[in-house]
Amino acid sequence: MCIRDRRGTVWPQLIGNQMQINRAYYDHLVQCYERDGIPKDAKHVIIEDINRTHPYLKLLEVKGISKEDLQHVLELFQYLRPDIGYIQGMNYLASILLFYMTPYKAFKYFTNLIVSSRFLTSLYRFDINKFNAYIRAFDYFLELRYKKMYDKLKSCGISSDIFLVEWFFTLFSRAFTLSTVVKLWDLFLYNGECILFKTALAVVGQAEEELLDKDSEDIIVYIRQCSYKVDQEKLLGTVLLDSSLGPKSLQETILKFRSKDN
């Protein structure tokens, strides 16, 4: 059995069930949600965002998963965890899980993915101190690996969060073809957020030659689109073979910058 057929089994094992969601709990939660509903503004944002998930919606329909199934997963999460709530970009994460799981399992592991990851939780709660540390950590590794690109961005007054926000909030789900995205997810779920940093660095590294010749406005436009233009097989190879940026070194770097801010 190939990996694409096993993701519905392997991914839940990697994500875990810290929230201890089972079928009985889920059914009870659905009953409460159907009775109480969610705030109208949250529902509106979810529906609007789902309509932006257009490429994935068509693929989900082929698998018998409807737009309503996706909406159900997201609204149920909003109901369960209003302290985090629905954040734009979550629609892509739920869509990816629905390719391999039933709506019940997609909700179960979507919730656990968000809540059990301190990295994702801090993003979706807009923890500015932590997010700033992530940006500074990325810049640190960018300067080490691609000094010319780092200097170019700084000289143009371009902050890395211009492209990192979308990439991190969606776990690159909008950045590449689906086949590349799920392979990155395989690596991310096994290794953690260091894969996201490695991927971002690899994208910028592949685009460096073209970016160095552009002015600030063109850089912003190009870097937001360059993930579609990079050699995705080469990118995956770069991420997979990059042994110098592991979970430990990333966390040490993030902590270093967080301590400087305190």
Coordinates of C-alpha atoms in Angstrom, one line a residue:
M1 CA 0.0 0.0 0.0
C2 CA 1.5 3.4 -1.0
I3 CA 1.8 6.3 1.3
R4 CA -1.1 8.3 -0.3
D5 CA -3.4 5.4 0.5
R6 CA -2.2 5.3 4.1
R7 CA -2.5 8.9 5.1
G8 CA -5.9 8.4 6.5
T9 CA -4.3 6.0 9.0
V10 CA -0.8 7.4 9.4
W11 CA -1.7 11.1 9.8
P12 CA -4.1 10.5 12.8
Q13 CA -1.3 8.6 14.5
L14 CA 1.1 11.4 14.0
I15 CA -1.4 14.1 15.1
G16 CA -2.7 12.2 18.1
N17 CA -5.9 12.8 20.1
Q18 CA -4.9 15.0 22.9
M19 CA -8.4 16.4 23.0
Q20 CA -9.8 12.8 23.6
I21 CA -12.5 13.2 21.0
N22 CA -14.5 10.1 20.4
R23 CA -17.7 9.3 18.4
A24 CA -20.0 9.8 21.4
Y25 CA -18.4 13.1 22.3
Y26 CA -18.6 14.2 18.7
D27 CA -22.3 13.3 18.4
H28 CA -23.1 15.2 21.6
L29 CA -21.1 18.2 20.3
V30 CA -23.1 18.2 17.0
Q31 CA -26.4 18.2 18.9
C32 CA -25.3 21.2 21.0
Y33 CA -24.0 23.0 18.0
E34 CA -27.2 22.4 16.1
R35 CA -29.2 23.8 19.1
D36 CA -27.0 26.8 19.8
G37 CA -25.3 27.7 16.5
I38 CA -22.4 30.0 16.1
P39 CA -22.2 33.8 15.8
K40 CA -23.4 35.1 12.5
D41 CA -20.2 37.0 11.7
A42 CA -18.1 33.8 12.2
K43 CA -20.5 31.9 10.0
H44 CA -20.2 34.5 7.3
V45 CA -16.4 34.5 7.3
I46 CA -16.4 30.7 7.1
I47 CA -18.8 30.6 4.1
E48 CA -16.8 33.3 2.4
D49 CA -13.5 31.5 2.9
I50 CA -14.9 28.2 1.8
N51 CA -15.8 29.8 -1.6
R52 CA -12.1 30.7 -1.9
T53 CA -11.2 27.0 -1.5
H54 CA -12.3 26.6 -5.1
P55 CA -9.6 24.3 -6.5
Y56 CA -9.9 21.9 -3.5
L57 CA -13.7 21.9 -3.5
K58 CA -13.8 20.4 -7.0
L59 CA -11.4 17.7 -6.0
L60 CA -13.4 17.0 -2.8
E61 CA -16.6 16.7 -4.8
V62 CA -15.0 13.9 -6.8
K63 CA -14.4 12.0 -3.5
G64 CA -18.0 12.6 -2.5
I65 CA -17.2 15.3 0.0
S66 CA -19.4 18.3 -0.2
K67 CA -18.9 22.0 0.6
E68 CA -21.3 21.5 3.5
D69 CA -19.0 18.8 5.0
L70 CA -16.2 21.3 5.0
Q71 CA -18.4 24.0 6.5
H72 CA -19.6 21.6 9.2
V73 CA -16.0 20.8 10.3
L74 CA -15.1 24.5 10.5
E75 CA -18.3 25.6 12.2
L76 CA -18.0 22.8 14.7
F77 CA -14.5 23.9 15.6
Q78 CA -15.7 27.5 16.0
Y79 CA -18.4 26.2 18.4
L80 CA -16.0 24.0 20.4
R81 CA -13.1 26.4 20.6
P82 CA -14.4 30.0 20.5
D83 CA -11.2 31.0 22.4
I84 CA -9.3 30.3 19.2
G85 CA -12.2 30.6 16.8
Y86 CA -12.2 30.3 13.0
I87 CA -9.2 32.0 11.4
Q88 CA -8.9 32.6 7.7
G89 CA -6.7 29.9 6.2
M90 CA -8.1 27.1 8.4
N91 CA -10.4 26.1 5.5
Y92 CA -7.4 24.8 3.5
L93 CA -6.2 22.7 6.4
A94 CA -9.6 21.1 6.9
S95 CA -9.9 20.5 3.1
I96 CA -6.6 18.6 3.1
L97 CA -7.7 16.3 5.9
L98 CA -11.1 15.7 4.2
F99 CA -9.2 14.2 1.2
Y100 CA -8.2 11.3 3.5
M101 CA -10.8 11.2 6.3
T102 CA -14.6 11.2 6.9
P103 CA -16.0 14.5 8.2
Y104 CA -16.0 13.1 11.8
K105 CA -12.3 12.1 11.6
A106 CA -11.4 15.3 9.8
F107 CA -13.0 17.3 12.6
K108 CA -11.3 15.2 15.3
Y109 CA -7.8 15.5 13.8
F110 CA -8.2 19.1 12.6
T111 CA -9.1 20.1 16.2
N112 CA -6.1 18.1 17.6
L113 CA -3.8 19.5 14.9
I114 CA -4.6 23.1 15.9
V115 CA -4.8 22.6 19.7
S116 CA -1.9 20.3 20.3
S117 CA 0.5 22.3 18.2
R118 CA 1.9 25.2 20.3
F119 CA 3.2 26.7 17.0
L120 CA -0.2 26.7 15.3
T121 CA -2.1 27.8 18.4
S122 CA 0.2 30.8 18.9
L123 CA -0.4 31.8 15.2
Y124 CA -4.1 31.5 15.3
R125 CA -4.3 33.3 18.6
F126 CA -2.2 36.1 17.1
D127 CA 0.4 35.9 19.8
I128 CA 2.5 38.8 18.6
N129 CA 5.5 38.1 20.8
K130 CA 5.8 34.5 19.6
F131 CA 5.1 35.4 16.0
N132 CA 7.8 38.1 16.0
A133 CA 10.2 35.4 17.4
Y134 CA 9.3 33.1 14.5
I135 CA 10.0 35.9 12.0
R136 CA 13.3 36.8 13.6
A137 CA 14.3 33.1 13.7
F138 CA 13.5 32.8 10.0
D139 CA 15.5 35.9 9.2
Y140 CA 18.4 34.5 11.2
F141 CA 18.5 31.3 9.1
L142 CA 17.9 33.3 5.9
E143 CA 20.9 35.5 6.6
L144 CA 23.0 32.4 7.3
R145 CA 22.1 30.7 4.1
Y146 CA 21.2 33.4 1.6
K147 CA 23.0 36.6 2.8
K148 CA 22.5 38.4 -0.5
M149 CA 18.7 37.8 -0.4
Y150 CA 18.5 38.8 3.3
D151 CA 20.4 42.0 2.6
K152 CA 18.1 42.7 -0.4
L153 CA 14.9 42.3 1.6
K154 CA 16.3 44.6 4.3
S155 CA 17.5 47.2 1.9
C156 CA 14.0 47.3 0.3
G157 CA 12.3 47.5 3.7
I158 CA 10.5 44.2 3.1
S159 CA 9.6 42.1 6.2
S160 CA 9.5 38.3 5.9
D161 CA 6.0 38.2 7.4
I162 CA 4.7 39.5 4.0
F163 CA 5.0 35.9 2.7
L164 CA 5.4 33.9 5.9
V165 CA 2.0 34.7 7.3
E166 CA 0.1 33.0 4.4
W167 CA 2.6 30.1 4.1
F168 CA 2.5 29.3 7.8
F169 CA -1.2 29.9 8.5
T170 CA -2.1 27.5 5.7
L171 CA 0.8 25.1 6.1
F172 CA 1.7 25.9 2.5
S173 CA -1.7 24.5 1.3
R174 CA -2.2 27.3 -1.1
A175 CA 1.4 27.4 -2.3
F176 CA 1.9 24.3 -4.3
T177 CA 0.1 21.5 -6.1
L178 CA -1.8 19.1 -3.9
S179 CA 0.7 16.3 -4.4
T180 CA 3.5 18.5 -3.1
V181 CA 1.4 19.9 -0.3
V182 CA 0.6 16.4 1.2
K183 CA 4.2 15.3 0.9
L184 CA 5.2 18.4 2.9
W185 CA 2.5 17.5 5.4
D186 CA 4.0 14.0 5.8
L187 CA 7.2 15.7 6.8
F188 CA 5.6 18.4 8.9
L189 CA 3.5 16.0 10.9
Y190 CA 6.5 13.8 11.6
N191 CA 9.1 16.5 12.2
G192 CA 7.2 19.5 13.3
E193 CA 7.4 23.2 12.3
C194 CA 11.1 23.0 11.4
I195 CA 9.7 21.7 8.0
L196 CA 7.8 24.9 7.5
F197 CA 11.0 27.0 8.0
K198 CA 13.0 24.7 5.8
T199 CA 10.4 24.9 3.1
A200 CA 10.2 28.7 3.3
L201 CA 14.0 29.0 3.1
A202 CA 14.1 26.6 0.1
V203 CA 11.5 28.6 -1.8
V204 CA 13.4 31.8 -1.3
G205 CA 16.6 30.1 -2.1
Q206 CA 15.3 28.8 -5.4
A207 CA 14.0 32.2 -6.3
E208 CA 17.0 34.2 -5.1
E209 CA 18.6 34.8 -8.5
E210 CA 15.5 36.4 -10.0
L211 CA 14.6 38.3 -6.8
L212 CA 17.9 40.0 -6.5
D213 CA 17.3 41.8 -9.8
K214 CA 13.9 43.2 -8.9
D215 CA 12.8 46.3 -7.1
S216 CA 10.8 46.3 -3.9
E217 CA 7.3 46.3 -5.4
D218 CA 8.2 43.5 -7.9
I219 CA 9.8 41.5 -5.1
I220 CA 6.6 41.5 -3.0
V221 CA 4.5 40.4 -6.0
Y222 CA 7.0 37.8 -7.2
I223 CA 7.8 36.2 -3.8
R224 CA 4.1 35.7 -3.1
Q225 CA 3.8 33.9 -6.4
C226 CA 7.2 32.2 -6.7
S227 CA 6.2 29.1 -4.8
Y228 CA 4.1 28.2 -7.9
K229 CA 7.1 28.7 -10.1
V230 CA 9.8 26.7 -8.2
D231 CA 10.8 23.2 -9.1
Q232 CA 8.7 21.4 -6.6
E233 CA 10.5 18.1 -6.8
K234 CA 13.8 19.8 -6.2
L235 CA 12.2 21.7 -3.3
L236 CA 11.0 18.5 -1.6
G237 CA 14.5 17.1 -2.0
T238 CA 16.1 20.2 -0.5
V239 CA 13.7 20.0 2.5
L240 CA 14.2 16.3 3.0
L241 CA 18.0 16.4 2.9
D242 CA 18.3 19.6 5.0
S243 CA 19.7 18.2 8.3
S244 CA 21.1 21.4 9.7
L245 CA 17.8 22.9 10.8
G246 CA 16.2 20.4 13.1
P247 CA 13.5 20.8 15.8
K248 CA 16.1 21.4 18.5
S249 CA 18.1 24.1 16.7
L250 CA 14.9 25.9 15.6
Q251 CA 13.4 25.9 19.1
E252 CA 16.7 27.2 20.6
T253 CA 16.8 30.0 18.0
I254 CA 13.1 30.9 18.7
L255 CA 13.7 30.9 22.4
K256 CA 16.8 33.1 22.0
F257 CA 14.8 35.8 20.2
R258 CA 11.9 35.5 22.7
S259 CA 14.2 36.0 25.6
K260 CA 15.6 39.1 23.9
D261 CA 12.1 40.6 23.7
N262 CA 11.4 40.0 27.4

